Amino acid sequence: VLYKESVGTGTPTPITPEMERVKRNQEICSSVLYKENIGKATPTPVTPEMERVKRNQEIISSVLYKENVGKVTPTPITPEMERVKRNQEIISSVLYKENLGRATPTPITPEMERVKRNQEQISSVVYKEGLGKATPTPVTPEMERVKRNQEQISSVLYKEHLAKGTPTPMTPEMERAKRNQENISSVLYSDSFRKQVQGKAAYVLDTPEMRRVRETQKHISTVKYHEDFEKNKGTFTPVVTDPITERVKKNMQDFSDISYRGIQRRVVEMERKRVDQDQENLTG
């Protein structure tokens, strides 16, 4: 305090390039003189006794540190603290990615693939072993709504990040492969249908609700049919009569007459035979 009181007011001076150069030279000289004053040292091997002493010192430091820590008062985690924590994590992630340099890609060998699969299997087994018993919670309408909103948001964000694709022409070979795939799918579907569905009846319960719907559909169909009939009643479609149409019409009429008369004649003969047979039975 007395030192600061005796110091008067100074005049600030700007830092010029010359001053910066002198400051750097002073730092370099100080570093060189420091290294010159250091003498040569004799390396000593690290013995087991030194390792033991080092571990003991670390343990004693840890114990003393914990003894010096006093009692603390827990504070609840507020939404503001959660927000600050998330912001810090995001900032740390951004700074970490900015400090990353360029990496050298290495090829993935079969051995690396095998080790990766083994690690995934071990992680899955250890994860399942560490799982405890869970309490199932019912899925409420609010949870369903939030889930649908999340899916829609994810779909929108996914489509925004999609880049433009390069269209490829459809070659005859691609067309042929596409048709073959469709044929194979159709054959497999038909085989599955014949094995599972064909020849088996589908049983549907005839509930009062289904009967009501069926009756309503019948009424709607009848009303619609009558409406169409009333609209089209009294109208006709004119057809041009040419010699060919007249000839076809006459041939059809002849065929109808011949067929009708042949059937009628056969019916008359059968009726006569039946009457004769009845009379013979009565007389006999």
XYZ file of C-alpha atoms in Angstrom, residues 40 48 52 55 84 91 107 131 141 250 260-261:
12
model
C 25.546 -31.316 -16.221
C 12.109 -50.217 -6.357
C 7.721 -47.366 -3.118
C 3.607 -44.328 -4.167
C -25.362 -23.724 -18.706
C -18.771 -25.110 -26.697
C -7.158 -49.400 -44.137
C -28.715 -54.072 -16.289
C -51.318 -40.214 -25.071
C -81.002 -60.621 -88.470
C -85.695 -71.579 -78.930
C -87.686 -73.809 -81.272
